PDB file of C-alpha atoms and ligand atoms in Angstrom:
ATOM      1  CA  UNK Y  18       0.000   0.000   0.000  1.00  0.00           C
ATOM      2  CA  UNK Y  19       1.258   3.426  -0.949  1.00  0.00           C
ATOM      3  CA  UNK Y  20       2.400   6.090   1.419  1.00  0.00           C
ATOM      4  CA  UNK Y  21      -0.228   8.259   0.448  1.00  0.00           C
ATOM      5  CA  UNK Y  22      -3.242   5.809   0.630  1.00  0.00           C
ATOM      6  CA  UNK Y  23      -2.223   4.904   3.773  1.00  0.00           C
ATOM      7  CA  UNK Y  24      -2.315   8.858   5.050  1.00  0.00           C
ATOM      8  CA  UNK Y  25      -5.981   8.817   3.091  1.00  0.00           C
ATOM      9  CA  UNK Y  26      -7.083   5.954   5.333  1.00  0.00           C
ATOM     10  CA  UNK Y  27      -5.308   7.191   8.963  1.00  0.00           C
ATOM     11  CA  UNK Y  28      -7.245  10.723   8.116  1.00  0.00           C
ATOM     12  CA  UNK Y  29     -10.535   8.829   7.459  1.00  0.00           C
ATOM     13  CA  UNK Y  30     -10.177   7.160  10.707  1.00  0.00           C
ATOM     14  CA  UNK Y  31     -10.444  10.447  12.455  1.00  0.00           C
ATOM     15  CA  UNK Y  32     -14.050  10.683  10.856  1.00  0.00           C
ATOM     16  CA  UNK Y  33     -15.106   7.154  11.553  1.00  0.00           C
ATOM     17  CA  UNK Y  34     -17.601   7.575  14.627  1.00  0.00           C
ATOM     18  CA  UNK Y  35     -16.778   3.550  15.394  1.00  0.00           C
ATOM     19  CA  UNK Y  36     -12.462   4.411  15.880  1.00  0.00           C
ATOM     20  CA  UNK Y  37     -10.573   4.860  18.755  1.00  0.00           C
ATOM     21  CA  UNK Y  38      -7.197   5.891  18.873  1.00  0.00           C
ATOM     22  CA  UNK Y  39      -4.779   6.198  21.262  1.00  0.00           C
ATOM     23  CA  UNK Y  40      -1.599   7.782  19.621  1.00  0.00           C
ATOM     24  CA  UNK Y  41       1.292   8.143  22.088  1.00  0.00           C
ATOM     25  CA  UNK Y  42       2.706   6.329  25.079  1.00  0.00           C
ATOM     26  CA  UNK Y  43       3.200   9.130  26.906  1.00  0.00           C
ATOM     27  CA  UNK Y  44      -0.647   9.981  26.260  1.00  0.00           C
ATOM     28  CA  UNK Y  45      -2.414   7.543  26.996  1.00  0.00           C
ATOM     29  CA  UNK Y  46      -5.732   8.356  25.842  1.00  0.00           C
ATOM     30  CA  UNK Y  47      -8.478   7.302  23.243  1.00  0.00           C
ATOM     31  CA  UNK Y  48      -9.562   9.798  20.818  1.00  0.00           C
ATOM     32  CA  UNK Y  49     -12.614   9.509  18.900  1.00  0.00           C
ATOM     33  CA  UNK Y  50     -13.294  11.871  15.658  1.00  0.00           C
ATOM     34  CA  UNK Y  51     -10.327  14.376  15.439  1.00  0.00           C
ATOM     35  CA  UNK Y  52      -9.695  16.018  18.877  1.00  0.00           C
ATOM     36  CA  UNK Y  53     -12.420  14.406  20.522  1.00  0.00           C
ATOM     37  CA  UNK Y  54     -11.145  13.122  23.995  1.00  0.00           C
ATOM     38  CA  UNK Y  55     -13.691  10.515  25.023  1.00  0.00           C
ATOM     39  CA  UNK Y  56     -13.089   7.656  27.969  1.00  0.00           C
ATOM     40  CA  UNK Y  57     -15.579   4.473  27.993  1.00  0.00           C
ATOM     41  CA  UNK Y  58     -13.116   2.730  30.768  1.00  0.00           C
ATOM     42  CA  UNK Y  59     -16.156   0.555  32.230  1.00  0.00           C
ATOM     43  CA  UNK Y  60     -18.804   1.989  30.611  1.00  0.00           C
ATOM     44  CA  UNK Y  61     -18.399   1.112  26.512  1.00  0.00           C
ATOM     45  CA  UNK Y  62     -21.875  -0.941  27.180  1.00  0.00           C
ATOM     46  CA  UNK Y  63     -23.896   1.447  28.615  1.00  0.00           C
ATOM     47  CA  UNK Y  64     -22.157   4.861  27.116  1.00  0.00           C
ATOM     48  CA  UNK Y  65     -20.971   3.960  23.624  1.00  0.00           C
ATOM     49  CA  UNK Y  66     -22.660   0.898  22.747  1.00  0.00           C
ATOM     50  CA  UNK Y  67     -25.925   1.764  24.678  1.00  0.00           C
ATOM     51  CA  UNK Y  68     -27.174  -1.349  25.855  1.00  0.00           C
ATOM     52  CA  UNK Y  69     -26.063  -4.095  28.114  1.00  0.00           C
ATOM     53  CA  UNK Y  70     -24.757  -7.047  26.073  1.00  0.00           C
ATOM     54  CA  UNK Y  71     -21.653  -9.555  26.366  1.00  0.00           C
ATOM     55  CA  UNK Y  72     -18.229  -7.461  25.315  1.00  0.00           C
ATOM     56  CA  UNK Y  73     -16.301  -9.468  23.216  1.00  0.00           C
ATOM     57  CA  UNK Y  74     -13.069  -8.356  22.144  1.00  0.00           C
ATOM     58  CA  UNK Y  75     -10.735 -10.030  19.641  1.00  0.00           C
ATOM     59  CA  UNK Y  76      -7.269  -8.568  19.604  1.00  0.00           C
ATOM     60  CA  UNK Y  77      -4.998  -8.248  16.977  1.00  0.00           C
ATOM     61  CA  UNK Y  78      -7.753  -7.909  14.461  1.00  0.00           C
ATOM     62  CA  UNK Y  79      -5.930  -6.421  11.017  1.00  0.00           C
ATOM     63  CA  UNK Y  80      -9.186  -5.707   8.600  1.00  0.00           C
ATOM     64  CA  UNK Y  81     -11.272  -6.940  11.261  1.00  0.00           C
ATOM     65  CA  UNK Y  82     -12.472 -10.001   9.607  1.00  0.00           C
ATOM     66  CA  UNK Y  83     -13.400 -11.903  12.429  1.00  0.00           C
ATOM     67  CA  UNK Y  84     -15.429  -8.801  14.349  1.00  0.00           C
ATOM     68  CA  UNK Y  85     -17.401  -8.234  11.592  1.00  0.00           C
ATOM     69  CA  UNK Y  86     -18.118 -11.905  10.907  1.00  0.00           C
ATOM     70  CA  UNK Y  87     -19.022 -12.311  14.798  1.00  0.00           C
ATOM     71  CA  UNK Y  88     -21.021  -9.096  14.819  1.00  0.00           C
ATOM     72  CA  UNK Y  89     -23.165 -10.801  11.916  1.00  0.00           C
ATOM     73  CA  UNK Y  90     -23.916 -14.045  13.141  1.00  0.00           C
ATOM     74  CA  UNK Y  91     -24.441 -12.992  17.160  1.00  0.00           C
ATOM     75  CA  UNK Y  92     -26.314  -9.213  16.609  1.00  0.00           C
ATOM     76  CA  UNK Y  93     -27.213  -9.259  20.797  1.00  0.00           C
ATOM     77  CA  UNK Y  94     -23.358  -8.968  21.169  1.00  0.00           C
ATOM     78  CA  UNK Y  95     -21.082  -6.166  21.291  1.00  0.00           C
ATOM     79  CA  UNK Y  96     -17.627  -6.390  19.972  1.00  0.00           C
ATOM     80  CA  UNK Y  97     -14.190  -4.205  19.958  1.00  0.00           C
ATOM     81  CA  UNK Y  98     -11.451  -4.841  17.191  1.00  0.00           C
ATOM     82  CA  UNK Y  99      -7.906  -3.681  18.514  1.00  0.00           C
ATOM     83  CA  UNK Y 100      -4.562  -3.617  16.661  1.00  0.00           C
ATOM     84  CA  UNK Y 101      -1.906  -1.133  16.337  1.00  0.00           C
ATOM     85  CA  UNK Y 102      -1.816  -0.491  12.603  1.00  0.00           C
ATOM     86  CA  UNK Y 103      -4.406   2.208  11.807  1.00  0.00           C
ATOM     87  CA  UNK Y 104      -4.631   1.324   7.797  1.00  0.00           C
ATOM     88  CA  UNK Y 105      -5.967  -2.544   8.860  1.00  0.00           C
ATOM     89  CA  UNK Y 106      -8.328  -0.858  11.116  1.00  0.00           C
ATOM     90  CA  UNK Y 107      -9.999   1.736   8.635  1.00  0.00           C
ATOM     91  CA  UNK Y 108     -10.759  -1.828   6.702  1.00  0.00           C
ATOM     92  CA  UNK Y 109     -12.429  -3.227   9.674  1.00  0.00           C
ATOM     93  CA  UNK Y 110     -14.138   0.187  10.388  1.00  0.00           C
ATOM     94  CA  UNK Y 111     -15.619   1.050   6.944  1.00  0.00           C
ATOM     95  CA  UNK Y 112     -16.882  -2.606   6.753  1.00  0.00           C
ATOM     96  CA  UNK Y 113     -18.678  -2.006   9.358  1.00  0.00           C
ATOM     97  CA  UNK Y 114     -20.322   1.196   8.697  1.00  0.00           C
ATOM     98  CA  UNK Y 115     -21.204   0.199   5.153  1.00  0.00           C
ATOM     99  CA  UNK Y 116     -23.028  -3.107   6.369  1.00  0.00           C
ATOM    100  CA  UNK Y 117     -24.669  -1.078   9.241  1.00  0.00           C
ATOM    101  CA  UNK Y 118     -23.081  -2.916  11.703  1.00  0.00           C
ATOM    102  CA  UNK Y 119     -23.945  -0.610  15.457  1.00  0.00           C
ATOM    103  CA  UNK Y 120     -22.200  -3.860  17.279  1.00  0.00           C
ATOM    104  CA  UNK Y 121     -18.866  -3.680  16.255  1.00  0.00           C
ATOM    105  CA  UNK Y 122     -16.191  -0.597  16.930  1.00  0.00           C
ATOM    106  CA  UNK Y 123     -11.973  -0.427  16.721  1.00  0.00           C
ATOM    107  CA  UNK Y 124      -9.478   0.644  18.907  1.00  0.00           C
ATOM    108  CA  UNK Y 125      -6.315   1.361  17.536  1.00  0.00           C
ATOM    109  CA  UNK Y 126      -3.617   0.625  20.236  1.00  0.00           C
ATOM    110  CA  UNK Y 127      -0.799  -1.035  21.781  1.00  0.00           C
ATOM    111  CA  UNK Y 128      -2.670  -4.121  23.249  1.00  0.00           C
ATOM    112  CA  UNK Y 129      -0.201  -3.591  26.463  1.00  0.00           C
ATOM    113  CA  UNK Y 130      -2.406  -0.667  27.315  1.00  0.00           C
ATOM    114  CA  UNK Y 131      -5.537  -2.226  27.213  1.00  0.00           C
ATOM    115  CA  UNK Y 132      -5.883  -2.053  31.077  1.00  0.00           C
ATOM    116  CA  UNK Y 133      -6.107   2.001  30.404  1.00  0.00           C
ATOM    117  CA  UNK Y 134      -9.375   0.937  28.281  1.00  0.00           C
ATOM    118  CA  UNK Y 135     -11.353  -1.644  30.146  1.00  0.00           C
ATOM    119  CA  UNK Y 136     -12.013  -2.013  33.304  1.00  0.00           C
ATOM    120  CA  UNK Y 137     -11.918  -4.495  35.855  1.00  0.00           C
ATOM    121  CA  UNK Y 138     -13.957  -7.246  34.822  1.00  0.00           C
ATOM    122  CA  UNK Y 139     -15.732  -5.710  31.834  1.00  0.00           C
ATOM    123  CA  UNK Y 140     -14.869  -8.049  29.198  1.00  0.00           C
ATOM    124  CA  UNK Y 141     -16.828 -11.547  28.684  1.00  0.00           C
ATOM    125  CA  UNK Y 142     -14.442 -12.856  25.590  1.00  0.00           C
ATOM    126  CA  UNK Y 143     -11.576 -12.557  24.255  1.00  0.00           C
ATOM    127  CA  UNK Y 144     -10.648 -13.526  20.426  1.00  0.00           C
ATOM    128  CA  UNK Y 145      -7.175 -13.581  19.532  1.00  0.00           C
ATOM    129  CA  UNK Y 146      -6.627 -14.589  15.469  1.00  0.00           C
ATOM    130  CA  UNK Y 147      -3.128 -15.156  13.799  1.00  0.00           C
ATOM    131  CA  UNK Y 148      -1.049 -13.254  15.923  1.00  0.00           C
ATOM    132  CA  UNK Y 149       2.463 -12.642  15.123  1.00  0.00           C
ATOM    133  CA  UNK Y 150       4.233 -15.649  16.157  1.00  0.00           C
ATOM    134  CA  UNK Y 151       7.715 -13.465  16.987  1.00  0.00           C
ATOM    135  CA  UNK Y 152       9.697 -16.525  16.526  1.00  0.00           C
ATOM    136  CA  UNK Y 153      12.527 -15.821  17.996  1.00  0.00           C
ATOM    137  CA  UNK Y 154      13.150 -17.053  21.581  1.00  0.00           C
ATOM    138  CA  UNK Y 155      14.381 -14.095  22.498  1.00  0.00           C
ATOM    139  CA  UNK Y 156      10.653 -12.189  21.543  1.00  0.00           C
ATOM    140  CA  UNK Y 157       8.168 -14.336  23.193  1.00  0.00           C
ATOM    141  CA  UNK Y 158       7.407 -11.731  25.635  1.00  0.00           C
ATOM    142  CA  UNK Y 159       5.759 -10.198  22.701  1.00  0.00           C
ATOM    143  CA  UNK Y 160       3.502 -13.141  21.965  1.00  0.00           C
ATOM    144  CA  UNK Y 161       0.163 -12.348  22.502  1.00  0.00           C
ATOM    145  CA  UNK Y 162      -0.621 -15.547  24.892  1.00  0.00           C
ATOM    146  CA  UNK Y 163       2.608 -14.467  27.122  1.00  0.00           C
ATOM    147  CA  UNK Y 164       2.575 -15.001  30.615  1.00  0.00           C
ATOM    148  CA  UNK Y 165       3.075 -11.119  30.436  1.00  0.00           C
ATOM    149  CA  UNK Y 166      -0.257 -10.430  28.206  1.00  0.00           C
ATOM    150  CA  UNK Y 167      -2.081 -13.110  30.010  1.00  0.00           C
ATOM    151  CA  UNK Y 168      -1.058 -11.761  33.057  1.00  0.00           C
ATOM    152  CA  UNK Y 169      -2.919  -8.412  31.375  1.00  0.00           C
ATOM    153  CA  UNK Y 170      -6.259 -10.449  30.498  1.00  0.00           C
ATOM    154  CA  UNK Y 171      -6.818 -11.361  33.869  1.00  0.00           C
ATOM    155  CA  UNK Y 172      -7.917  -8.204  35.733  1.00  0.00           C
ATOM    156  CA  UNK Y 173     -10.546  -6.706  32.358  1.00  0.00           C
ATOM    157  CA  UNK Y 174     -11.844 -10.276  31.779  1.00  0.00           C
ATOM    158  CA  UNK Y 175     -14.883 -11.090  33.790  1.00  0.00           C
ATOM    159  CA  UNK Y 176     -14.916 -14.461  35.699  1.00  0.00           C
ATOM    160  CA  UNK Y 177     -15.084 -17.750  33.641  1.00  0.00           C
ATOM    161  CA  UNK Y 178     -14.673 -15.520  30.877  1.00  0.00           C
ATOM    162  CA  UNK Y 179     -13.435 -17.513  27.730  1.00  0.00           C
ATOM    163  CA  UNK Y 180     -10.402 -17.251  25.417  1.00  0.00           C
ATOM    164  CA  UNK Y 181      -9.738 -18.451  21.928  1.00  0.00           C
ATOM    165  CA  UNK Y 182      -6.847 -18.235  19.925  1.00  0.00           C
ATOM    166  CA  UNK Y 183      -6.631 -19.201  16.595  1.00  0.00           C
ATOM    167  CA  UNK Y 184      -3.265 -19.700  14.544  1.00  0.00           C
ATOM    168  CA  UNK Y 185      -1.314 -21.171  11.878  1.00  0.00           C
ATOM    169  CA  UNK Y 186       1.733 -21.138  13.795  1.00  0.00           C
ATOM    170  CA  UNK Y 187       2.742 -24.764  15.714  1.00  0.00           C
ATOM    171  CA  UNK Y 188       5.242 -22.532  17.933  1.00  0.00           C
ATOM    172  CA  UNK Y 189       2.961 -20.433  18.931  1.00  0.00           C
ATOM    173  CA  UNK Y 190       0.044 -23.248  19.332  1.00  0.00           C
ATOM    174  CA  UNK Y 191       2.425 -25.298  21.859  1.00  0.00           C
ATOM    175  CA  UNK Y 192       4.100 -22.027  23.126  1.00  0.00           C
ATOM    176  CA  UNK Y 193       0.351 -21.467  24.174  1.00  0.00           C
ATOM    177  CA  UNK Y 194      -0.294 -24.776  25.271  1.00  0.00           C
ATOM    178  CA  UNK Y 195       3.105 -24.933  27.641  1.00  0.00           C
ATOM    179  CA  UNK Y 196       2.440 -21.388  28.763  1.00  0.00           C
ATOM    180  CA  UNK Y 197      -1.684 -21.987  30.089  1.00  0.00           C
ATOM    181  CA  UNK Y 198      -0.248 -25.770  31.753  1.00  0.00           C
ATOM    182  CA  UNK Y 199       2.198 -23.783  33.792  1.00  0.00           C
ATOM    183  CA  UNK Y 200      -0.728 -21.654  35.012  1.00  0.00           C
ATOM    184  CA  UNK Y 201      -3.180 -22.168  37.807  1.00  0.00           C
ATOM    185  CA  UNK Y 202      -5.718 -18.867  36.729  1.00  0.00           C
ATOM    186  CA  UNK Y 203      -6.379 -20.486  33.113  1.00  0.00           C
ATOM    187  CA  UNK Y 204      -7.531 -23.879  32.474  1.00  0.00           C
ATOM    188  CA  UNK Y 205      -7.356 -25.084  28.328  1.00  0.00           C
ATOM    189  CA  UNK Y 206     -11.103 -26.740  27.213  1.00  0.00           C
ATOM    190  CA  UNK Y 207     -10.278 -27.674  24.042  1.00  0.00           C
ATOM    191  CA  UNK Y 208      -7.166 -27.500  21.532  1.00  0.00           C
ATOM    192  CA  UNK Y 209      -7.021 -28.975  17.958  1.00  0.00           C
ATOM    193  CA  UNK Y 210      -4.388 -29.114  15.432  1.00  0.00           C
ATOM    194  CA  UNK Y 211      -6.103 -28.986  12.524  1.00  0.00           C
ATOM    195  CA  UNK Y 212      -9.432 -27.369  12.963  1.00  0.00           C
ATOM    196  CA  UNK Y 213     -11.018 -28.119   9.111  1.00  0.00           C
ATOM    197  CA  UNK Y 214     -10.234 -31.949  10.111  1.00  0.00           C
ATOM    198  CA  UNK Y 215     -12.973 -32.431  12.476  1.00  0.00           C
ATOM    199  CA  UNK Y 216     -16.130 -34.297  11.530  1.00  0.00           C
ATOM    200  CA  UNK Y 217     -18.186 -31.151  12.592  1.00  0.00           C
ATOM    201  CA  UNK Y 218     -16.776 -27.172  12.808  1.00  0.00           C
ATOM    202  CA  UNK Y 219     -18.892 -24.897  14.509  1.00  0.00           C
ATOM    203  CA  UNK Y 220     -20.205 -21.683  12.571  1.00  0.00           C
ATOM    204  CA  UNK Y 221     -17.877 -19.065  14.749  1.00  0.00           C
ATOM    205  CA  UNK Y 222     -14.645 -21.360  13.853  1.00  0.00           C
ATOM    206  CA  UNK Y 223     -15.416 -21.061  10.118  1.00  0.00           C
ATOM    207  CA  UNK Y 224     -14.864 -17.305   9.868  1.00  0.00           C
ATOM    208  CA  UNK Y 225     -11.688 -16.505   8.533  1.00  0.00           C
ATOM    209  CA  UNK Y 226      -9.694 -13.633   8.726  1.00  0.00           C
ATOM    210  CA  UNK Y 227      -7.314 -12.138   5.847  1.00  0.00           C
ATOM    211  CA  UNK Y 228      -4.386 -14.323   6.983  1.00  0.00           C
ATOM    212  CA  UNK Y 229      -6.397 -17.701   7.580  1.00  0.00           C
ATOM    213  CA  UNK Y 230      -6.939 -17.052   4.108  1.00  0.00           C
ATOM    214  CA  UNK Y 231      -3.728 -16.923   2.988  1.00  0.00           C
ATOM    215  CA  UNK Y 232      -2.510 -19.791   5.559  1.00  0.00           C
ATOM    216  CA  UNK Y 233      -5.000 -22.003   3.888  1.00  0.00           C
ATOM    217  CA  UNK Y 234      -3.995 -21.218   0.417  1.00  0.00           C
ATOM    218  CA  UNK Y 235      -0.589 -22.186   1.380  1.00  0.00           C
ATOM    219  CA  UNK Y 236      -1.897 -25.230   2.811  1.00  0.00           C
ATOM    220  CA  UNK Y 237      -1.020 -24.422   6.462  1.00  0.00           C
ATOM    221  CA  UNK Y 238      -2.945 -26.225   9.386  1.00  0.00           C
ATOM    222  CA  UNK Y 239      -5.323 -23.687  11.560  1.00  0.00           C
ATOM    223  CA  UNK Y 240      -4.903 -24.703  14.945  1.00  0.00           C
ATOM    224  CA  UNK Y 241      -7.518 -23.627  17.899  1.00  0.00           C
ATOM    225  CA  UNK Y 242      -7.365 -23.375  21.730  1.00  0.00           C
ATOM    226  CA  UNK Y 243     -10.188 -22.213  23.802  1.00  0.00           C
ATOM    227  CA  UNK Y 244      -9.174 -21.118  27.290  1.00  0.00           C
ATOM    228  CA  UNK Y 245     -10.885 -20.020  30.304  1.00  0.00           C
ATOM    229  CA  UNK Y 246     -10.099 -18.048  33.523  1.00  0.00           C
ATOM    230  CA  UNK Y 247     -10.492 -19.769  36.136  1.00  0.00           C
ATOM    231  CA  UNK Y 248     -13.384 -18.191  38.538  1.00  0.00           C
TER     232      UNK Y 248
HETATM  233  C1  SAM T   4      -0.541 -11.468  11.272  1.00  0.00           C
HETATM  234  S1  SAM T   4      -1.567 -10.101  11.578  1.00  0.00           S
HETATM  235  C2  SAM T   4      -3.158 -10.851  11.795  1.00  0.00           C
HETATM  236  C3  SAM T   4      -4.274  -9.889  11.519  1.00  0.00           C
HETATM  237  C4  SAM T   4      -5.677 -10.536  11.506  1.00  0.00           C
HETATM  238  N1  SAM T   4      -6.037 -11.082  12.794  1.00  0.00           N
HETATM  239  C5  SAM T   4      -5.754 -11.599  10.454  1.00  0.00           C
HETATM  240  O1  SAM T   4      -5.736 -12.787  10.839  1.00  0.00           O
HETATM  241  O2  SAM T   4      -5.838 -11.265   9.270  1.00  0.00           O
HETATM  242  C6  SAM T   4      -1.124  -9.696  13.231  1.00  0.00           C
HETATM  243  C7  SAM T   4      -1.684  -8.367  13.695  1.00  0.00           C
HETATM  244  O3  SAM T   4      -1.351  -8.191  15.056  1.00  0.00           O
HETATM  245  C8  SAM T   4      -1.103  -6.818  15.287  1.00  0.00           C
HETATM  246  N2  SAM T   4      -0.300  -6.748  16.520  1.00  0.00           N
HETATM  247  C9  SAM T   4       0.745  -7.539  16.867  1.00  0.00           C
HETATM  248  N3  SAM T   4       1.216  -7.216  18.079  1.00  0.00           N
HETATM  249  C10 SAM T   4       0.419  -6.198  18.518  1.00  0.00           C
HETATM  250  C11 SAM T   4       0.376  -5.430  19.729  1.00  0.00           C
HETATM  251  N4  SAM T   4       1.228  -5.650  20.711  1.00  0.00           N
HETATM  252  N5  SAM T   4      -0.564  -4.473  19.839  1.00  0.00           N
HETATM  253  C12 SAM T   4      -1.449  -4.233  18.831  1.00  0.00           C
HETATM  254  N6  SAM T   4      -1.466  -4.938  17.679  1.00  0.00           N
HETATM  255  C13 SAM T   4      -0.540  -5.898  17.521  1.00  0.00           C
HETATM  256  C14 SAM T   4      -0.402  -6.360  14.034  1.00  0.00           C
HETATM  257  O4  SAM T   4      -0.517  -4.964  13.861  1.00  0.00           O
HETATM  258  C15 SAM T   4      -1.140  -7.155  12.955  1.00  0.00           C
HETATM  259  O5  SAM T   4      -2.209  -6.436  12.374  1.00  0.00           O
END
């Protein structure tokens, strides 16, 4: 994508009612529609969604595939899309407002600041699809199902709230695995290696983001873990 299409799509953003942004470290602070300071920390139900329905969020989202696809098929939920890179999240964003979607909104972040955005125990689910795998031994603090971001989960996600990850990647799959057997405040309910192998697939599993896609082109496994915190 081209310099300049990407500056199109970051100033769009700014108009997009359904984006969030938080654009500095130093800042940390969600802006809505240009200047607009706004703060939903425990209230994105009642204040921006305006009704009281299951928060699901899935985290690194890209174009927001699975949101959208989520927001379709369960319309009494409410759902929050959150990457870093703004261009993936004006794809998720305009998808949405062009299919009328009111369930689904994006939050352009760091996900290590996501305690700044939810509060205690506001979050029912938690999607996370094809994450970077950050291969490198040396970078697994950066994986998203780190003891570090699980650690993170734990105080925004409600009790027995579930987790799902889904991924190409067998590092990351028995990263995960090894990581969530180590830990007493997770327990795994199911894990697969190869989800399009079982006799039945449930709707939600069949969604498939822009990388699945391209994973399954290339004739990569998709591999699934669901998770839960414990009480
Ligand atoms: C391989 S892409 C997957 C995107 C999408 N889920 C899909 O399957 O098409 C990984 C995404 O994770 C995002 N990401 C990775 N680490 C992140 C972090 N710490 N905070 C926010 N986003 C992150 C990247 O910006 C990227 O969009």
């Amino acid at each position: 994508m081209s310099k300049r299409n990407k500056l199109v799509k970051f100033s769009e953003n700014l108009s997009f009612q359904n984006v969030f942004e938080n654009f500095s470290y130093k800042e940390v602070q969600l802006y809505q529609q240009v200047n607009q300071k706004v703060d939903f920390k425990g209230t994105w139900n009642q204040n921006y969604f305006k009704r009281d329905s299951p928060l699901v969020l899935e985290l690194a989202c890209g174009g927001g595939e699975y949101c959208i696809g989520m927001a379709n098929l369960f319309p009494d939920r409410n759902y929050i899309g959150i990457d870093i890179k703004g261009a993936r999240i004006w794809r998720g964003a305009k998808t949405a407002i062009q299919n009328n979607l009111s369930n689904v909104a994006f939050v352009r972040t760091k996900i290590e600041l996501i305690p700044h955005f939810f509060e205690n125990a506001e979050v029912d689910e938690i999607w996370i699809t094809f994450p970077d795998p950050f291969l490198k031994n040396s970078k697994s603090i950066k994986r998203l199902t780190s003891d570090f971001f699980l650690d993170t989960y734990q105080n925004i996600l409600k009790p027995n709230a579930i987790l799902h990850l889904k991924t190409d990647d067998s590092t990351l799959y028995e990263f995960t695995l090894e990581v969530l057997n180590h830990r007493n405040d997770y327990k795994i309910l199911e894990f697969y290696n190869d989800i399009y192998n079982l006799p039945e697939i449930p709707a939600i599993l069949q969604l498939k983001t822009h990388y699945e896609l391209k994973h399954l082109e290339d004739g990569r496994l998709i591999k699934y873990i669901k998770f839960q915190k414990s009480n």
